[in-house]
Short mmCIF file of N, CA, C and O in Angstrom, two decimals:
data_model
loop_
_atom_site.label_atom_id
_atom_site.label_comp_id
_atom_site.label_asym_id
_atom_site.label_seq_id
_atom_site.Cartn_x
_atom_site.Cartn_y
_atom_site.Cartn_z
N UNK A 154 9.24 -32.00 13.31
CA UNK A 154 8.87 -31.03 14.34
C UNK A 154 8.61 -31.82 15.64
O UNK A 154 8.01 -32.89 15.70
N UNK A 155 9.13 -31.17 16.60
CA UNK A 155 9.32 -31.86 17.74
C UNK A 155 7.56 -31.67 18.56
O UNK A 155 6.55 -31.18 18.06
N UNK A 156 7.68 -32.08 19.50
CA UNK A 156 6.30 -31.90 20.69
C UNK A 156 6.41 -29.98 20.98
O UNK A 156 5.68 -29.04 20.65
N UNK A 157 7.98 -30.13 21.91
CA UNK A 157 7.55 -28.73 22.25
C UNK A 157 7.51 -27.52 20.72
O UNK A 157 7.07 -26.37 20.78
N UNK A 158 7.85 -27.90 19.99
CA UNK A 158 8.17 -26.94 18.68
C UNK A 158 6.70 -26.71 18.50
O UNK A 158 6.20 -25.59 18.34
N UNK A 159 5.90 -28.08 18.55
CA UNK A 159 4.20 -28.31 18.08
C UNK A 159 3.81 -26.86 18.89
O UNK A 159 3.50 -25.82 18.33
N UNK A 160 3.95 -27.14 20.95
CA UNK A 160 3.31 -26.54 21.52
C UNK A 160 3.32 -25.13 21.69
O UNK A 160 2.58 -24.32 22.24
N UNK A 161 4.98 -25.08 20.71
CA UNK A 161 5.27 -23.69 21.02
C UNK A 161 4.78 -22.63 19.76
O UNK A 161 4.60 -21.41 19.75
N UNK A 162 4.67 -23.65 18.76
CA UNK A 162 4.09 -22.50 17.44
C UNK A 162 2.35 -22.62 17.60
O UNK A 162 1.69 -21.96 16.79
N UNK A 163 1.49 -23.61 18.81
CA UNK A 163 0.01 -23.76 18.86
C UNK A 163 0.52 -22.51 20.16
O UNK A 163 -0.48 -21.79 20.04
N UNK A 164 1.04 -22.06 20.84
CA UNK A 164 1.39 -21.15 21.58
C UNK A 164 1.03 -19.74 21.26
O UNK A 164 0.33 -18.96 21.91
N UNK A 165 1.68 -19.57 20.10
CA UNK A 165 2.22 -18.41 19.42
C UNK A 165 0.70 -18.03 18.64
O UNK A 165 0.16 -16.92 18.64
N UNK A 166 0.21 -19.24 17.98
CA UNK A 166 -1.20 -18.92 17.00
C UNK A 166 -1.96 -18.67 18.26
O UNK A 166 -2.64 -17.65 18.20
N UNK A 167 -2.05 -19.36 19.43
CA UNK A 167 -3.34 -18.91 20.08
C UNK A 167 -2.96 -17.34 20.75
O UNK A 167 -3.97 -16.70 21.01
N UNK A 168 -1.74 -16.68 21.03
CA UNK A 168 -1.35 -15.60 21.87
C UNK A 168 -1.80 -14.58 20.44
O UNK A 168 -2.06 -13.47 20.91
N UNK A 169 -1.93 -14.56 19.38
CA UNK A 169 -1.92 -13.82 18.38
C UNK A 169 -3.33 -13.57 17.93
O UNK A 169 -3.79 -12.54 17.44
N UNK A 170 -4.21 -15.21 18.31
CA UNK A 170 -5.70 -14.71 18.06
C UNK A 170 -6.76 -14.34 19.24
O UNK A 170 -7.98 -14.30 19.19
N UNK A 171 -5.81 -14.08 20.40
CA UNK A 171 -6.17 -13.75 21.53
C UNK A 171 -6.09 -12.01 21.53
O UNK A 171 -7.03 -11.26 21.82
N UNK A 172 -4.94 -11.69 21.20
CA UNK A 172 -4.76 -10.46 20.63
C UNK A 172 -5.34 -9.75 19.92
O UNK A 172 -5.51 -8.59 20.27
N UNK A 173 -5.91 -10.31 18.51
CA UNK A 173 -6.79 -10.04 17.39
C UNK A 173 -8.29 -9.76 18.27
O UNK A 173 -8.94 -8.73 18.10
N UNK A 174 -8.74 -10.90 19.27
CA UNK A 174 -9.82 -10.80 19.87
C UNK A 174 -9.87 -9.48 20.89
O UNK A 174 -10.61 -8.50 20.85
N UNK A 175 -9.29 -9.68 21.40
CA UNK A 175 -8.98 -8.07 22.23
C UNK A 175 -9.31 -6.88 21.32
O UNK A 175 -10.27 -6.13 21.48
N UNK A 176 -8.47 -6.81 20.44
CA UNK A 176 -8.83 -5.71 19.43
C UNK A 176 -10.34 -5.84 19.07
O UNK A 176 -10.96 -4.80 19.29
N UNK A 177 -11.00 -6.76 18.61
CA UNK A 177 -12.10 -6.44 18.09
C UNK A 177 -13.12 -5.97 19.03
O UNK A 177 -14.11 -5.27 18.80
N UNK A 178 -12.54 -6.68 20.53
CA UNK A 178 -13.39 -6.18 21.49
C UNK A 178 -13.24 -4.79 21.94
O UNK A 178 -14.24 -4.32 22.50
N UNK A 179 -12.20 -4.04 21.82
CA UNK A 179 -12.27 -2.67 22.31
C UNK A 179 -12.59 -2.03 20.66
O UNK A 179 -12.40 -0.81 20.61
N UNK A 180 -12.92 -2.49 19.68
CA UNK A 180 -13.04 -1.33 18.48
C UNK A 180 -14.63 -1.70 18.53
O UNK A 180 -15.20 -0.93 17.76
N UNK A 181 -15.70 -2.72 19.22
CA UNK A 181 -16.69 -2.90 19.21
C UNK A 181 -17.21 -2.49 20.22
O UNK A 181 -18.42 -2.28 20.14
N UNK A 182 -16.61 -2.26 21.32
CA UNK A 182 -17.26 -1.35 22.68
C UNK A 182 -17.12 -2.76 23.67
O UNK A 182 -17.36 -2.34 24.81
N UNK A 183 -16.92 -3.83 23.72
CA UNK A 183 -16.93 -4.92 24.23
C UNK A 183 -16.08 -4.67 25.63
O UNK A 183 -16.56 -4.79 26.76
N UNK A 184 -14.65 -4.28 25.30
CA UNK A 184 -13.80 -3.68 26.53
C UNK A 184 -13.41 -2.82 26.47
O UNK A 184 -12.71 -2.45 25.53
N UNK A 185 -13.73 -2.08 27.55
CA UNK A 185 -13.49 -0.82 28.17
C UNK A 185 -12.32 -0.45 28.68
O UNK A 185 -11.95 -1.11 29.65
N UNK A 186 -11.55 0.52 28.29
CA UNK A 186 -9.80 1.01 29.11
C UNK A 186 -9.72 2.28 29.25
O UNK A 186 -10.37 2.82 28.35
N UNK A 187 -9.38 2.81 29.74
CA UNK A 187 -9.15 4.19 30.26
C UNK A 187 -8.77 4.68 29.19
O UNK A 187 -9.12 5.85 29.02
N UNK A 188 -7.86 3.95 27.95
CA UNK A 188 -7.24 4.81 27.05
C UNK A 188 -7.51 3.88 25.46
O UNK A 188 -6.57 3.22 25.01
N UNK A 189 -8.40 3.92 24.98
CA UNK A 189 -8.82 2.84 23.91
C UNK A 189 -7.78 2.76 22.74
O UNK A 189 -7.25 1.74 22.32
N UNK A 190 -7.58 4.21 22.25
CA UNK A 190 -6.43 4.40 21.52
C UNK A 190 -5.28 3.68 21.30
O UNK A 190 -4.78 2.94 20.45
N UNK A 191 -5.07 4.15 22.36
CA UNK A 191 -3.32 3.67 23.17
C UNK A 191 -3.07 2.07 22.99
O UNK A 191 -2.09 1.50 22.52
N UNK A 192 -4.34 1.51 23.55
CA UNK A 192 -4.53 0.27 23.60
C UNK A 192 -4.24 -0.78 22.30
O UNK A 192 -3.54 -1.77 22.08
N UNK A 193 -5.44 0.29 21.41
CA UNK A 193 -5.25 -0.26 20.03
C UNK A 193 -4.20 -0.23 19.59
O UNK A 193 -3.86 -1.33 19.15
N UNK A 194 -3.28 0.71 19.47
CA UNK A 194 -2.14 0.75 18.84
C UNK A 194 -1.34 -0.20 19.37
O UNK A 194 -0.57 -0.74 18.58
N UNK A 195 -1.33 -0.64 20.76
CA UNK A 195 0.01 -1.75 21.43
C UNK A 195 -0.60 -2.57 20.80
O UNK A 195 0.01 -2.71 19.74
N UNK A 196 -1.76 -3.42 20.83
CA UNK A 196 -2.35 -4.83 20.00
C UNK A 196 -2.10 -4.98 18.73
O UNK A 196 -1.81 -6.08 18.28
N UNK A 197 -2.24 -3.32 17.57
CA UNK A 197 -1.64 -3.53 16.48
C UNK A 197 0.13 -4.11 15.94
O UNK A 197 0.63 -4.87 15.11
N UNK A 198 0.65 -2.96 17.27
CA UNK A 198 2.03 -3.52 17.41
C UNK A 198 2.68 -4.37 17.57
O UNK A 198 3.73 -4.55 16.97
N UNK A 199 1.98 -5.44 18.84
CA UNK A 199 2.24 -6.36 18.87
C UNK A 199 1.69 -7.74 17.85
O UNK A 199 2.39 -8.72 17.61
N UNK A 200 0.70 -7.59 17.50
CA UNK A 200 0.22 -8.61 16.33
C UNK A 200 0.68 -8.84 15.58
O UNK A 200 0.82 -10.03 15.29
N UNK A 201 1.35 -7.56 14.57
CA UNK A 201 2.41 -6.85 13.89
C UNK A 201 3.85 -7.62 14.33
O UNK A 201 4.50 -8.10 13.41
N UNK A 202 4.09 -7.69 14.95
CA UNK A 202 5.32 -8.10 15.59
C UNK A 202 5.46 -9.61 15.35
O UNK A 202 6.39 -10.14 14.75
N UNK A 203 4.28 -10.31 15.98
CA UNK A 203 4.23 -11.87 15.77
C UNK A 203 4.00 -11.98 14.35
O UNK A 203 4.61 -12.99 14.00
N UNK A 204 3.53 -11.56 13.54
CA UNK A 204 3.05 -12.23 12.21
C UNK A 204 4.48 -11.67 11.37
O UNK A 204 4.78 -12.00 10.22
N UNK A 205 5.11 -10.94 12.08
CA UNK A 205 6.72 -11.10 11.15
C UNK A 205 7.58 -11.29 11.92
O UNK A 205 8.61 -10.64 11.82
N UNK A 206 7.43 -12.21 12.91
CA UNK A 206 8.25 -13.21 13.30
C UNK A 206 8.04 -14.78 13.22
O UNK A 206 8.70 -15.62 13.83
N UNK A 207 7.05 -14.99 12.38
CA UNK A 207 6.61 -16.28 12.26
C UNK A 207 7.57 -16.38 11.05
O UNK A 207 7.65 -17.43 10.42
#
């Protein structure tokens, strides 16, 4: 595994538990959006997305 391969899959784990964190923060009251729902569902989608593309 190369350098950028390293930086690009430490890339991918941190964009995914950044994501996860978001979520917990709007299902805990932490952040606030006009549309909490909506929200949740794109973070599920997309999380969803990375963990079956790994």
């Amino acid at each position: 595994m190369t350098i950028n391969q390293q930086a690009e899959s430490a890339d991918h784990v941190w964009r995914r538990l950044e994501l996860r964190r978001r979520r917990w923060q709007l299902l805990n009251g932490r952040l606030i959006v006009d549309e909490p729902e909506a929200a949740v569902w794109w973070l599920d989608k997309e999380i969803a997305e990375m963990e079956a593309g790994q």
